[in-house]
PDB file of C-alpha atoms in Angstrom:
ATOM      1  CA  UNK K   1      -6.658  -7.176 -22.194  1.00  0.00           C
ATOM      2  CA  UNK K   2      -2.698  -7.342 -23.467  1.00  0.00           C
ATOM      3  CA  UNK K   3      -2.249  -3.764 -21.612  1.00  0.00           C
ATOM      4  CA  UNK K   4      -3.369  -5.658 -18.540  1.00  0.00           C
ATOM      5  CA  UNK K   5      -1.182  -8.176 -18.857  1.00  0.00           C
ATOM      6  CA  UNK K   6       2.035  -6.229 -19.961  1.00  0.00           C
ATOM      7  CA  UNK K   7       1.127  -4.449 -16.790  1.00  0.00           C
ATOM      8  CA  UNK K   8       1.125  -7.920 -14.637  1.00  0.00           C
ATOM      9  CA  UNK K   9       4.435  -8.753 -16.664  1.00  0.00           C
ATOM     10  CA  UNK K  10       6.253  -5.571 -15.744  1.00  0.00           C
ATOM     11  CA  UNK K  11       4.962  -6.106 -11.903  1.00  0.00           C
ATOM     12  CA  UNK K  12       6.009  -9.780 -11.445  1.00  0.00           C
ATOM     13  CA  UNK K  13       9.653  -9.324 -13.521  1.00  0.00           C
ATOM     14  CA  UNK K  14      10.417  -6.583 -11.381  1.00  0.00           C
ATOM     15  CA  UNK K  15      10.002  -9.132  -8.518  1.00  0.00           C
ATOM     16  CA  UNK K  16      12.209 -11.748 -10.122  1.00  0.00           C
ATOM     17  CA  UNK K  17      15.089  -9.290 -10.553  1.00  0.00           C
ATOM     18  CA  UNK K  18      15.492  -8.741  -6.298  1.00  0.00           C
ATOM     19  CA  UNK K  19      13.941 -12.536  -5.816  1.00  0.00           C
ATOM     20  CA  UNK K  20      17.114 -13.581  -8.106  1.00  0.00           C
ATOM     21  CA  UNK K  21      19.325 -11.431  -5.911  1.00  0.00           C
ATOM     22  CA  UNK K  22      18.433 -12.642  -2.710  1.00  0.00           C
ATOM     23  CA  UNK K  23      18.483 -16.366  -4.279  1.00  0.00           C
ATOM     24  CA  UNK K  24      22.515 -15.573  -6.190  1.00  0.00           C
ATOM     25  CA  UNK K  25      24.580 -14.092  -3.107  1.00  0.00           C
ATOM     26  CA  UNK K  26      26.158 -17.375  -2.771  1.00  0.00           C
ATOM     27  CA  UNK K  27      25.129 -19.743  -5.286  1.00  0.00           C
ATOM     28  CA  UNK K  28      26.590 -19.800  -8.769  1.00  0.00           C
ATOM     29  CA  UNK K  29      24.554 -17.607 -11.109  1.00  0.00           C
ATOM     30  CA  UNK K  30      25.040 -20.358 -13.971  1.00  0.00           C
ATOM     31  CA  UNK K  31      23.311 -23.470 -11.444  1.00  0.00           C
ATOM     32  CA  UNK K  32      20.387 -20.973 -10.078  1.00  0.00           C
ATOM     33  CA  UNK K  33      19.640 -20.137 -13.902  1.00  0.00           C
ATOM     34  CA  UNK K  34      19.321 -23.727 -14.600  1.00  0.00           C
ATOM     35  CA  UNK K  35      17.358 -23.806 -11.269  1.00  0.00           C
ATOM     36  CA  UNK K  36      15.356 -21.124 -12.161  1.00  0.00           C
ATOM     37  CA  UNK K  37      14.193 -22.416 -15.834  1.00  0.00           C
ATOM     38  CA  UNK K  38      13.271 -25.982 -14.314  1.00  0.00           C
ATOM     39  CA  UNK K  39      10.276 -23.964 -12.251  1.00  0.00           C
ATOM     40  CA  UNK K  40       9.322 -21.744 -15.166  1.00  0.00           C
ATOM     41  CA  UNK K  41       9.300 -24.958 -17.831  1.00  0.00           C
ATOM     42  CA  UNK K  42       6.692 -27.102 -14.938  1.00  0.00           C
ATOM     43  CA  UNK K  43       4.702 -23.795 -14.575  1.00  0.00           C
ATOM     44  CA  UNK K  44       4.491 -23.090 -18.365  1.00  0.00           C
ATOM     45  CA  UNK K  45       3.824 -26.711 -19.135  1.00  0.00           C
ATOM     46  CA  UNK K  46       1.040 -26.781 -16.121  1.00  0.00           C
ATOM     47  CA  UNK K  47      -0.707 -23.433 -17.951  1.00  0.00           C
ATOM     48  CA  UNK K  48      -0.327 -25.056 -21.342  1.00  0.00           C
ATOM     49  CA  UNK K  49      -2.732 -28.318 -20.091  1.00  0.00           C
ATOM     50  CA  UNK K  50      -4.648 -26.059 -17.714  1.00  0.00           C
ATOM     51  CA  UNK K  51      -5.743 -24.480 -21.017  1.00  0.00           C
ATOM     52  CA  UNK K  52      -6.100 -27.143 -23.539  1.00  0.00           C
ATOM     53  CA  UNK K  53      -3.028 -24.943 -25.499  1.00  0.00           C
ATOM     54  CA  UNK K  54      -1.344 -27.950 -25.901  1.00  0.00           C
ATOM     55  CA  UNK K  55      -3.534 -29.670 -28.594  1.00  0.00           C
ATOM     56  CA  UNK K  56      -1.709 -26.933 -30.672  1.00  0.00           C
ATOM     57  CA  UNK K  57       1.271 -29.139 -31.054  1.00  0.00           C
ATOM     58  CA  UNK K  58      -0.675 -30.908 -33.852  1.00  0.00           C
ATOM     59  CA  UNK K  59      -0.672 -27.949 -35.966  1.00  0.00           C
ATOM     60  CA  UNK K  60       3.083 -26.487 -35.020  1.00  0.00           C
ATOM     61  CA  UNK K  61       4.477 -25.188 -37.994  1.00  0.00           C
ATOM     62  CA  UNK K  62       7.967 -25.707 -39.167  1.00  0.00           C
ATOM     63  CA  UNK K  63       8.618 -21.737 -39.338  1.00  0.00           C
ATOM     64  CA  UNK K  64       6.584 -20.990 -35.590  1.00  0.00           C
ATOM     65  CA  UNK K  65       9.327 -24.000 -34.286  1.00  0.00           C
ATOM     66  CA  UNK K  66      12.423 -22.303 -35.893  1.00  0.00           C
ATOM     67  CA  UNK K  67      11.795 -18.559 -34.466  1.00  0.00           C
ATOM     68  CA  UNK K  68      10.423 -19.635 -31.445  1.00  0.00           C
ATOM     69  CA  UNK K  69      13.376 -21.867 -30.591  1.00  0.00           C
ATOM     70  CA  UNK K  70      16.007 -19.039 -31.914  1.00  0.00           C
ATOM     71  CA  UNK K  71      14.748 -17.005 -29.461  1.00  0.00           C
ATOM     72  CA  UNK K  72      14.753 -19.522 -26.677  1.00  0.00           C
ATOM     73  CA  UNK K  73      18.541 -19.490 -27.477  1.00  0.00           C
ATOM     74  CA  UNK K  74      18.341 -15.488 -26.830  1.00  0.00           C
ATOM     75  CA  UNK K  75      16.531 -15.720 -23.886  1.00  0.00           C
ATOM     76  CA  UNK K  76      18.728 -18.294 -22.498  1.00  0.00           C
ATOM     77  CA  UNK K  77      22.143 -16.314 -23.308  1.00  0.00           C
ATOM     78  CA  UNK K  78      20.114 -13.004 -22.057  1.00  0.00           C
ATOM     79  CA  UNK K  79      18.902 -14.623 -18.785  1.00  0.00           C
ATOM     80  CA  UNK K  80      22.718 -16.376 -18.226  1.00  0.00           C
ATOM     81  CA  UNK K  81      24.198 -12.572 -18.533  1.00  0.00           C
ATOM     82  CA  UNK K  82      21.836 -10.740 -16.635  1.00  0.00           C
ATOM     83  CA  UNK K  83      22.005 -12.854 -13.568  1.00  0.00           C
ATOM     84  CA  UNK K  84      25.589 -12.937 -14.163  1.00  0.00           C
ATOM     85  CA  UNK K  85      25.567  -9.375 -14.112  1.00  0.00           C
ATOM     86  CA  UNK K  86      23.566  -9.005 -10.693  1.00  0.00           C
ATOM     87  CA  UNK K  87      25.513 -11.638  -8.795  1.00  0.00           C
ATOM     88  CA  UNK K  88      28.634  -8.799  -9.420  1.00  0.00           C
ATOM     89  CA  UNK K  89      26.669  -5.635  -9.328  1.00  0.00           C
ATOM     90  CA  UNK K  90      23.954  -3.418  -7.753  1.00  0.00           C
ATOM     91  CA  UNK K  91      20.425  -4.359  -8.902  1.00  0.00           C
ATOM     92  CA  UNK K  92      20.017  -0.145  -9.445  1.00  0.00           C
ATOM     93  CA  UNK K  93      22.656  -0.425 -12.034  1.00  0.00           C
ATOM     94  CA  UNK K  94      22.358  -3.549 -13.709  1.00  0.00           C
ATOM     95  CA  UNK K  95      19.241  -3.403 -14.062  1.00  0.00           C
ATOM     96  CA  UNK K  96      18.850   0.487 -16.601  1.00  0.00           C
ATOM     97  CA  UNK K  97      21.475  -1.162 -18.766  1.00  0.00           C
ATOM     98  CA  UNK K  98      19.696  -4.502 -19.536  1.00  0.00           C
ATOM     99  CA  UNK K  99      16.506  -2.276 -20.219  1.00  0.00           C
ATOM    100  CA  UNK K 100      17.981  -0.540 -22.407  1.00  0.00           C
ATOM    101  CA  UNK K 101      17.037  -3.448 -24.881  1.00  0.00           C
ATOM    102  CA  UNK K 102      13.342  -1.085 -24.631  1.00  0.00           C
ATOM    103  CA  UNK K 103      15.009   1.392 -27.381  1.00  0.00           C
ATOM    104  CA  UNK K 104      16.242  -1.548 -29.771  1.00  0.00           C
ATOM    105  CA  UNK K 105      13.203  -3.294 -29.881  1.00  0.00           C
ATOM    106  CA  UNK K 106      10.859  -0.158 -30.096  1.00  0.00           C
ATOM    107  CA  UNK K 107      12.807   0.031 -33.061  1.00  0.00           C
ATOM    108  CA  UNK K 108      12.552  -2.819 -34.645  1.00  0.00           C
ATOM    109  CA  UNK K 109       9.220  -3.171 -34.212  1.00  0.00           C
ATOM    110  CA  UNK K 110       8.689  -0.514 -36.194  1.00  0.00           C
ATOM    111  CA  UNK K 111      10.533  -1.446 -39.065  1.00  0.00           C
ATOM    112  CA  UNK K 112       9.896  -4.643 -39.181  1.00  0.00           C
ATOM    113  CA  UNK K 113       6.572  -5.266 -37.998  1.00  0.00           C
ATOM    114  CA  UNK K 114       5.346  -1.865 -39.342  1.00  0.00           C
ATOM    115  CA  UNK K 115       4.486   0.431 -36.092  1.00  0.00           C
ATOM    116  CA  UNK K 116       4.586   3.401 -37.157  1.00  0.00           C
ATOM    117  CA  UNK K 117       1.540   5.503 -36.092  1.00  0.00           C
ATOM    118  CA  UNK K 118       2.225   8.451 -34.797  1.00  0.00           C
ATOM    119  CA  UNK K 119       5.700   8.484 -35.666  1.00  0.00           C
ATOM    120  CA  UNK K 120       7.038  11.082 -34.513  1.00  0.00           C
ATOM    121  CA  UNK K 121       5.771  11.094 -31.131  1.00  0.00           C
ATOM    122  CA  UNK K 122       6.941   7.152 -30.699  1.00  0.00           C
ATOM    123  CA  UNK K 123      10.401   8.652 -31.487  1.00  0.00           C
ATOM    124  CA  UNK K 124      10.077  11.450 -29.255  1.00  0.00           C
ATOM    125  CA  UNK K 125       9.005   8.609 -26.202  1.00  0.00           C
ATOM    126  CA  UNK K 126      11.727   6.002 -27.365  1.00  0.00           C
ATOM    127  CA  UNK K 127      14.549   9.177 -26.925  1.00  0.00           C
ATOM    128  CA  UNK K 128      13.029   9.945 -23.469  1.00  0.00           C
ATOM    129  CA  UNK K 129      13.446   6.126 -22.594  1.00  0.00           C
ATOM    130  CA  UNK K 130      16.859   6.292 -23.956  1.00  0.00           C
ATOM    131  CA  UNK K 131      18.368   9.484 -21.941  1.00  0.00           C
ATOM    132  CA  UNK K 132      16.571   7.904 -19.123  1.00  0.00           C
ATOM    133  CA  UNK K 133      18.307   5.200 -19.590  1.00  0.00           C
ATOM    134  CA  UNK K 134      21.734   6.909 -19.841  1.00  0.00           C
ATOM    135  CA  UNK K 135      21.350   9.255 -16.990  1.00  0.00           C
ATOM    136  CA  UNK K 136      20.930   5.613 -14.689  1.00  0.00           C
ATOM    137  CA  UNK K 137      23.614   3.837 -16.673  1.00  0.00           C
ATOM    138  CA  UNK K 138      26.158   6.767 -16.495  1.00  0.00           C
ATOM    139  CA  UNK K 139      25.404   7.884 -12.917  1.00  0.00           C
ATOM    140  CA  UNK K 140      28.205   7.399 -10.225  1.00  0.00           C
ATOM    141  CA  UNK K 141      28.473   3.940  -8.580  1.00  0.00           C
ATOM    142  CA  UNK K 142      27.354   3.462  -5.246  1.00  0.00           C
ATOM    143  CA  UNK K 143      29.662   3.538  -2.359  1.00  0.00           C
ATOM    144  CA  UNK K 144      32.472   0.927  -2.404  1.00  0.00           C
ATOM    145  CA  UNK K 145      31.428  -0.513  -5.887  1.00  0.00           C
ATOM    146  CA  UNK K 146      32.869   0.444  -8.997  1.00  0.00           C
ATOM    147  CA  UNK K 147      31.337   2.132 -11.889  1.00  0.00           C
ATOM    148  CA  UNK K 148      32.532  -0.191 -14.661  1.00  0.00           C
ATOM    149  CA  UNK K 149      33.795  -3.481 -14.945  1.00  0.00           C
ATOM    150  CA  UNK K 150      32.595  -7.105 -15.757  1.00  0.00           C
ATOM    151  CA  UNK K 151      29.194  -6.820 -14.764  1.00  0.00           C
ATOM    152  CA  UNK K 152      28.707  -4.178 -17.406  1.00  0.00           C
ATOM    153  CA  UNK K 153      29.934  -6.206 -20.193  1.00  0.00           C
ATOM    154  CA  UNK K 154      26.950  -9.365 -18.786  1.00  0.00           C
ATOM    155  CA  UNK K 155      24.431  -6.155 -18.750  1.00  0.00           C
ATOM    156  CA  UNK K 156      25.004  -4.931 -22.195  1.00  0.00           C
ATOM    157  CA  UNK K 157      24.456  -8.734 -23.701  1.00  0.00           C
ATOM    158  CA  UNK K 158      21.725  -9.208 -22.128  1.00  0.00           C
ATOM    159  CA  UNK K 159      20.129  -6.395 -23.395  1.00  0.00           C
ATOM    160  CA  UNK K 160      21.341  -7.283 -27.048  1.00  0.00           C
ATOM    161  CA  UNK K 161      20.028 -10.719 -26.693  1.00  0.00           C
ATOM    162  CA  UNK K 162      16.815  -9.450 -25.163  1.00  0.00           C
ATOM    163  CA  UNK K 163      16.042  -6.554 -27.719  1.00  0.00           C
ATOM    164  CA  UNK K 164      16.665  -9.835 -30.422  1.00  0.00           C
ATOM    165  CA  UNK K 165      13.869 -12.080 -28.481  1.00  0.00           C
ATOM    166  CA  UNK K 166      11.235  -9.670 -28.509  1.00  0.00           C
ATOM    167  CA  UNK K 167      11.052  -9.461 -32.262  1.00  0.00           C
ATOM    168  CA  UNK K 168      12.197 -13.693 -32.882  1.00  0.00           C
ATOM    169  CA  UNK K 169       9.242 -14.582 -29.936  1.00  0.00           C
ATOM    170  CA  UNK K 170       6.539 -12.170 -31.904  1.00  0.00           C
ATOM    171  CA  UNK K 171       7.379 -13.898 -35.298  1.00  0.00           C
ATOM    172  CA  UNK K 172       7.005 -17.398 -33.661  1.00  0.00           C
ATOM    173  CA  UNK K 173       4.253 -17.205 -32.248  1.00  0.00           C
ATOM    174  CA  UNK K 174       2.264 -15.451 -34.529  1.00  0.00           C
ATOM    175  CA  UNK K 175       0.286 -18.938 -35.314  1.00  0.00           C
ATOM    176  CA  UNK K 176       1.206 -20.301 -31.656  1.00  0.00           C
ATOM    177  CA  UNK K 177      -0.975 -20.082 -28.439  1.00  0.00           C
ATOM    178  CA  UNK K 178       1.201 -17.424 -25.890  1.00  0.00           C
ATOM    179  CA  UNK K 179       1.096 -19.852 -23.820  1.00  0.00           C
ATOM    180  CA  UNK K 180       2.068 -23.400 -25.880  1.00  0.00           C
ATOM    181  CA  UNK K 181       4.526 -20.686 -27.312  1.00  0.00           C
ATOM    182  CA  UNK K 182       5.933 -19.975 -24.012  1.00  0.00           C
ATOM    183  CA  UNK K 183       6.750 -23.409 -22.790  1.00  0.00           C
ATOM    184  CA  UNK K 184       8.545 -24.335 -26.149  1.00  0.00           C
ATOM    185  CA  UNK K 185      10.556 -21.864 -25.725  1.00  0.00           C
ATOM    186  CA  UNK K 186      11.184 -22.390 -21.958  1.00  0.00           C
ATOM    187  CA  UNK K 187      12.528 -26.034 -23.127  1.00  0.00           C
ATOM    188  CA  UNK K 188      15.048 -24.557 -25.104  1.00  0.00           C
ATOM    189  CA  UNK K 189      16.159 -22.431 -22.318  1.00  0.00           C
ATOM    190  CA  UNK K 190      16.155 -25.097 -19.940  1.00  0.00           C
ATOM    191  CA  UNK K 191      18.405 -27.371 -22.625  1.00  0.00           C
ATOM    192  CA  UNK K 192      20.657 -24.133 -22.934  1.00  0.00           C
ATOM    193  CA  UNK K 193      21.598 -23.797 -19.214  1.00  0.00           C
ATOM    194  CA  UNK K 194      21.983 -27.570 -18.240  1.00  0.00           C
ATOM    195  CA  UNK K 195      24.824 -27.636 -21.269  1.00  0.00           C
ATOM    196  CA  UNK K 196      26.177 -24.490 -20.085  1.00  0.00           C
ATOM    197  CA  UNK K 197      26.091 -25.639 -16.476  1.00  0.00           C
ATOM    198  CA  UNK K 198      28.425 -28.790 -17.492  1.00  0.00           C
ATOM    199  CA  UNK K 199      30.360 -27.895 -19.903  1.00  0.00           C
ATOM    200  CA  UNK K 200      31.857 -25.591 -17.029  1.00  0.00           C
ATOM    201  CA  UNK K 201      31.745 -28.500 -14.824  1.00  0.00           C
ATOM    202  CA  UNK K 202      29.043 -26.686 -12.056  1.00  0.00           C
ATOM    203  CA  UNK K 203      26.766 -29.594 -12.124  1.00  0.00           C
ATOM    204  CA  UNK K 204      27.631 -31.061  -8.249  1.00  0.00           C
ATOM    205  CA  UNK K 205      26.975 -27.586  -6.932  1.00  0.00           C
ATOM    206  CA  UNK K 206      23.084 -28.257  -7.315  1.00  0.00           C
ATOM    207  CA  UNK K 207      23.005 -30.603  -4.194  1.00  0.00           C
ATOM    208  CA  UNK K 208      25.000 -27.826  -2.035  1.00  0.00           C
ATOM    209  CA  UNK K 209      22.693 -24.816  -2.410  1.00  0.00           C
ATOM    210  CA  UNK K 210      21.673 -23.404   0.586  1.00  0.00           C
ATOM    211  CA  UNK K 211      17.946 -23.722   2.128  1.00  0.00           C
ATOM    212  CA  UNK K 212      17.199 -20.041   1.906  1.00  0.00           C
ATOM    213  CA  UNK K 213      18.235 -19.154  -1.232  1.00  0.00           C
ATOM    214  CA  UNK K 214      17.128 -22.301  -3.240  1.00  0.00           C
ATOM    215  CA  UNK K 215      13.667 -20.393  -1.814  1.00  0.00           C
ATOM    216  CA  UNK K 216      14.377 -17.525  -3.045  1.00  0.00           C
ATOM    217  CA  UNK K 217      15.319 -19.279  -6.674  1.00  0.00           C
ATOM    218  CA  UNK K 218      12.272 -21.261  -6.327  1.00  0.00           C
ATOM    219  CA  UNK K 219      10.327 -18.048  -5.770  1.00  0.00           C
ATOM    220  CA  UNK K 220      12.088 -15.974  -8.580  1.00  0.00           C
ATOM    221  CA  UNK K 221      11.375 -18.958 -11.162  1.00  0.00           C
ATOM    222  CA  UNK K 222       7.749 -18.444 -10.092  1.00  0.00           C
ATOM    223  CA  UNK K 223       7.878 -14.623 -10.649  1.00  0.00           C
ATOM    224  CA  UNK K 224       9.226 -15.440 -14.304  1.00  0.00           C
ATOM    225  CA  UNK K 225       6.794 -17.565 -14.992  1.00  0.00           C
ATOM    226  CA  UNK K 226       3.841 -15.601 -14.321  1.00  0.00           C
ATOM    227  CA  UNK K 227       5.899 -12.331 -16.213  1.00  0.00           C
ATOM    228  CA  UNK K 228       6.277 -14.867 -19.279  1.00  0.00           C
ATOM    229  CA  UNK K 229       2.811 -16.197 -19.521  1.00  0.00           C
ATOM    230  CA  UNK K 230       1.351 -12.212 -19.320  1.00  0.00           C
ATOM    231  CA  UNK K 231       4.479 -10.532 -21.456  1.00  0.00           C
ATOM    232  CA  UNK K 232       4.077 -13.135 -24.866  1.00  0.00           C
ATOM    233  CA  UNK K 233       0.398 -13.040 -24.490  1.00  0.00           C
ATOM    234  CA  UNK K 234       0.635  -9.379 -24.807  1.00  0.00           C
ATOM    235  CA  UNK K 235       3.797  -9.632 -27.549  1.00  0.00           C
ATOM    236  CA  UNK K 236       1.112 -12.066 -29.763  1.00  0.00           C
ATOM    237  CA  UNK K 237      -2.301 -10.123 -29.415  1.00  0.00           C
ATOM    238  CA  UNK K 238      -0.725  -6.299 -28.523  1.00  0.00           C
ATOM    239  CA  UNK K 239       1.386  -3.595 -30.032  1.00  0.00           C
ATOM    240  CA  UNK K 240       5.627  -4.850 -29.507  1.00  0.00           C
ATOM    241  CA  UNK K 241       6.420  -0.924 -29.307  1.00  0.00           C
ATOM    242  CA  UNK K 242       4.132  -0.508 -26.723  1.00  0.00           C
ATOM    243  CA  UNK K 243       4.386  -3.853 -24.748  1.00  0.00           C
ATOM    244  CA  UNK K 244       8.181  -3.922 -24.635  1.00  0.00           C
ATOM    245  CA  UNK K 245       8.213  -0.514 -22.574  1.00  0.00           C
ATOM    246  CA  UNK K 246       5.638  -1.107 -20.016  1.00  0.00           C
ATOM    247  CA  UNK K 247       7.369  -4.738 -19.276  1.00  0.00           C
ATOM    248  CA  UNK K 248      10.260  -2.625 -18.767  1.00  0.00           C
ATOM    249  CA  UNK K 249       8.703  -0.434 -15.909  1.00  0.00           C
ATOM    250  CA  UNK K 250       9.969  -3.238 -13.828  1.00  0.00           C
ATOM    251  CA  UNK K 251      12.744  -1.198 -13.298  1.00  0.00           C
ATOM    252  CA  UNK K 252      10.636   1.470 -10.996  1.00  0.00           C
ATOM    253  CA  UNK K 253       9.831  -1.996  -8.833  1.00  0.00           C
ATOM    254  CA  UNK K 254      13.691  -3.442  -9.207  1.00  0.00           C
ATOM    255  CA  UNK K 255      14.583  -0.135  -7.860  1.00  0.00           C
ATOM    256  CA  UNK K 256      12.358   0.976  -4.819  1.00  0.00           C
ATOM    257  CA  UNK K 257      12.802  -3.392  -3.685  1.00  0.00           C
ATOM    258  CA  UNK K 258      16.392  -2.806  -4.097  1.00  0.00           C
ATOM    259  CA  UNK K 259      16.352   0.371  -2.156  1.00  0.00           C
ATOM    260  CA  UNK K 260      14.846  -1.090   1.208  1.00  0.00           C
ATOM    261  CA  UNK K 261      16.221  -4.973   0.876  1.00  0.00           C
ATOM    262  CA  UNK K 262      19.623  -4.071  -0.493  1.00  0.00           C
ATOM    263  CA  UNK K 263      19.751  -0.323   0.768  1.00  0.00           C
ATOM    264  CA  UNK K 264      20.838   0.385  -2.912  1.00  0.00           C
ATOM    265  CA  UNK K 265      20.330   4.430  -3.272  1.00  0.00           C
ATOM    266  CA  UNK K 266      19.933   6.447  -6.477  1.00  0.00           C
ATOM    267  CA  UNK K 267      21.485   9.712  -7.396  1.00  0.00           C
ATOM    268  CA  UNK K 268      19.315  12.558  -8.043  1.00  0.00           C
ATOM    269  CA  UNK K 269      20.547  12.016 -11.971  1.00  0.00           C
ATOM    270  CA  UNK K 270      19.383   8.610 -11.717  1.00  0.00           C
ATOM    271  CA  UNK K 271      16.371   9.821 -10.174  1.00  0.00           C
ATOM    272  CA  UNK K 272      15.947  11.928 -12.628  1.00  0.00           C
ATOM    273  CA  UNK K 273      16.601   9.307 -15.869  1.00  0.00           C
ATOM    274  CA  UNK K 274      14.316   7.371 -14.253  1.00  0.00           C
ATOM    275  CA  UNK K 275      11.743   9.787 -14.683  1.00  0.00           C
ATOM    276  CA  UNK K 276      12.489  10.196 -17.901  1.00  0.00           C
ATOM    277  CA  UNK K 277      12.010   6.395 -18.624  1.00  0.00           C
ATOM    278  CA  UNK K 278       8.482   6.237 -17.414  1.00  0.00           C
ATOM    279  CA  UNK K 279       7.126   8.913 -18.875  1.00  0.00           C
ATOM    280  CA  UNK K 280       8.807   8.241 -22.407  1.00  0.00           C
ATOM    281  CA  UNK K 281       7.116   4.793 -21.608  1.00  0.00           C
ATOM    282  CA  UNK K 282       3.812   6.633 -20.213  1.00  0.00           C
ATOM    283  CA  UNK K 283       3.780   8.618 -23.552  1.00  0.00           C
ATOM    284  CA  UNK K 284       4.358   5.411 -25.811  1.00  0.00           C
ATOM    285  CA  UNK K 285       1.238   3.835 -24.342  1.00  0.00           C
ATOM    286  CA  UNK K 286      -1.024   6.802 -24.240  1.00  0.00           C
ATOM    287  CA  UNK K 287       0.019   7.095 -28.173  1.00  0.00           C
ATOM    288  CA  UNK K 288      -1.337   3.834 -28.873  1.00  0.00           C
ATOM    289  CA  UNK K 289      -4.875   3.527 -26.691  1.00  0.00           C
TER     290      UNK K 289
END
């Protein structure tokens, strides 16, 4: 059942990444965050009493509280680069480098939480995933963009602070329903934008967002919500080396969406890393069935 839904997590993330696109081309990437985590917190909060979860706030442990809020705090400053990231670059590039968190958090998974079966064949996956990763990363930028520049910088963070919420969100909710877990942690994301939104002063530009891409935000904060409520039900009751990976096959959809909305085109080395990423991630999964 947690393949299944790290399978529906990949599927509807991948959808949030060209949703967010469509939904940023004008409007700040800071106020359609905050947006954004206002329609994931009512979702998660509408699962948790659809499902009686939230009778589990009784019980909430001091420890569960502390690591699932720390890594609300990562998911917030993860979610505030990456979407800062896409409103400056092409989804195809933005996109490998904040999956490249995959590699980091196959690897601490396996020190810290002890997944090591098979070893040598999860290493063998998790290099494929990486090269993958580098052959997108490194290939040349599309016409009239530019390879580097400040969009890179958001990417890499939010691949740090990603890798570091995969293994805080697995510790906190280790005694925590996925989905009482989920909506905690949503409220500390949701806390986390609104204070970054007005410390810089953004806060009027809520009541000037345009029609069609508050829809689009709307739609994106949907598309989170349902890849949340599948990706830490399979963190808490699946294997994180194996979950992480297949969540990131988003990519495949970020990519092909990006390719007809956007007309966003891949090299043939970024064809080819790509590849490389889903069978590395292919491989991982196989190992673990």
């Amino acid at each position: 059942m947690w393949l299944t839904a790290a399978i529906l997590s990949s599927v509807f993330a991948g959808l949030t990444s060209i949703l967010a696109k469509c939904g940023i081309r004008k409007t700040d990437s800071d106020v359609a965050t905050l947006v954004r985590t206002g329609v994931v917190l009512l979702f998660s909060w509408v699962m948790v009493f659809i499902v009686g979860s939230w009778r589990g706030l009784a019980t909430l442990d001091a420890r569960s509280l502390l690591f699932l809020t720390l890594s609300g705090l990562t998911t917030g400053a993860s979610w505030i680069c990456y979407f800062k990231a896409l409103s400056m670059g092409d989804v195809n590039r933005v996109v490998p480098i904040d999956k490249s968190s995959t590699v980091l958090s196959v690897l601490l998974a396996m020190v810290l939480f002890g997944e090591t079966q098979q070893l040598g064949a999860r290493l063998v996956c998790t290099l494929l995933i990486g090269a993958g990763i580098l052959m997108m990363v490194e290939r040349k930028a599309s016409s009239g963009g530019t390879a580097h520049g400040p969009w890179m910088l958001y990417a890499v963070l939010s691949a740090l602070f990603a890798s570091l919420t995969s293994v805080l969100s697995k510790i906190g909710m280790t005694n925590v329903e996925s989905n009482l877990g989920t909506a905690l942690r949503t409220v500390v994301v949701l806390v986390m934008a609104a204070v970054i939104v007005c410390m810089k002063g953004k806060q009027h530009q809520l009541r000037t967002i345009e029609r069609r891409e508050l829809g689009f935000i709307l739609l994106s904060g949907l598309a989170t919500g349902m890849s949340w409520l599948c990706y830490y039900y399979a963190i808490q009751n699946g294997v994180v080396s194996v979950v992480v990976p297949i969540d990131k096959l988003s990519i495949v959809i970020s990519i092909v969406f990006s390719y007809f909305v956007f007309h966003e085109h891949l090299s043939r080395k970024g064809l080819a890393g790509l590849l490389l990423m889903v069978a590395g991630t292919l491989g991982m999964t196989f190992i673990s069935l």
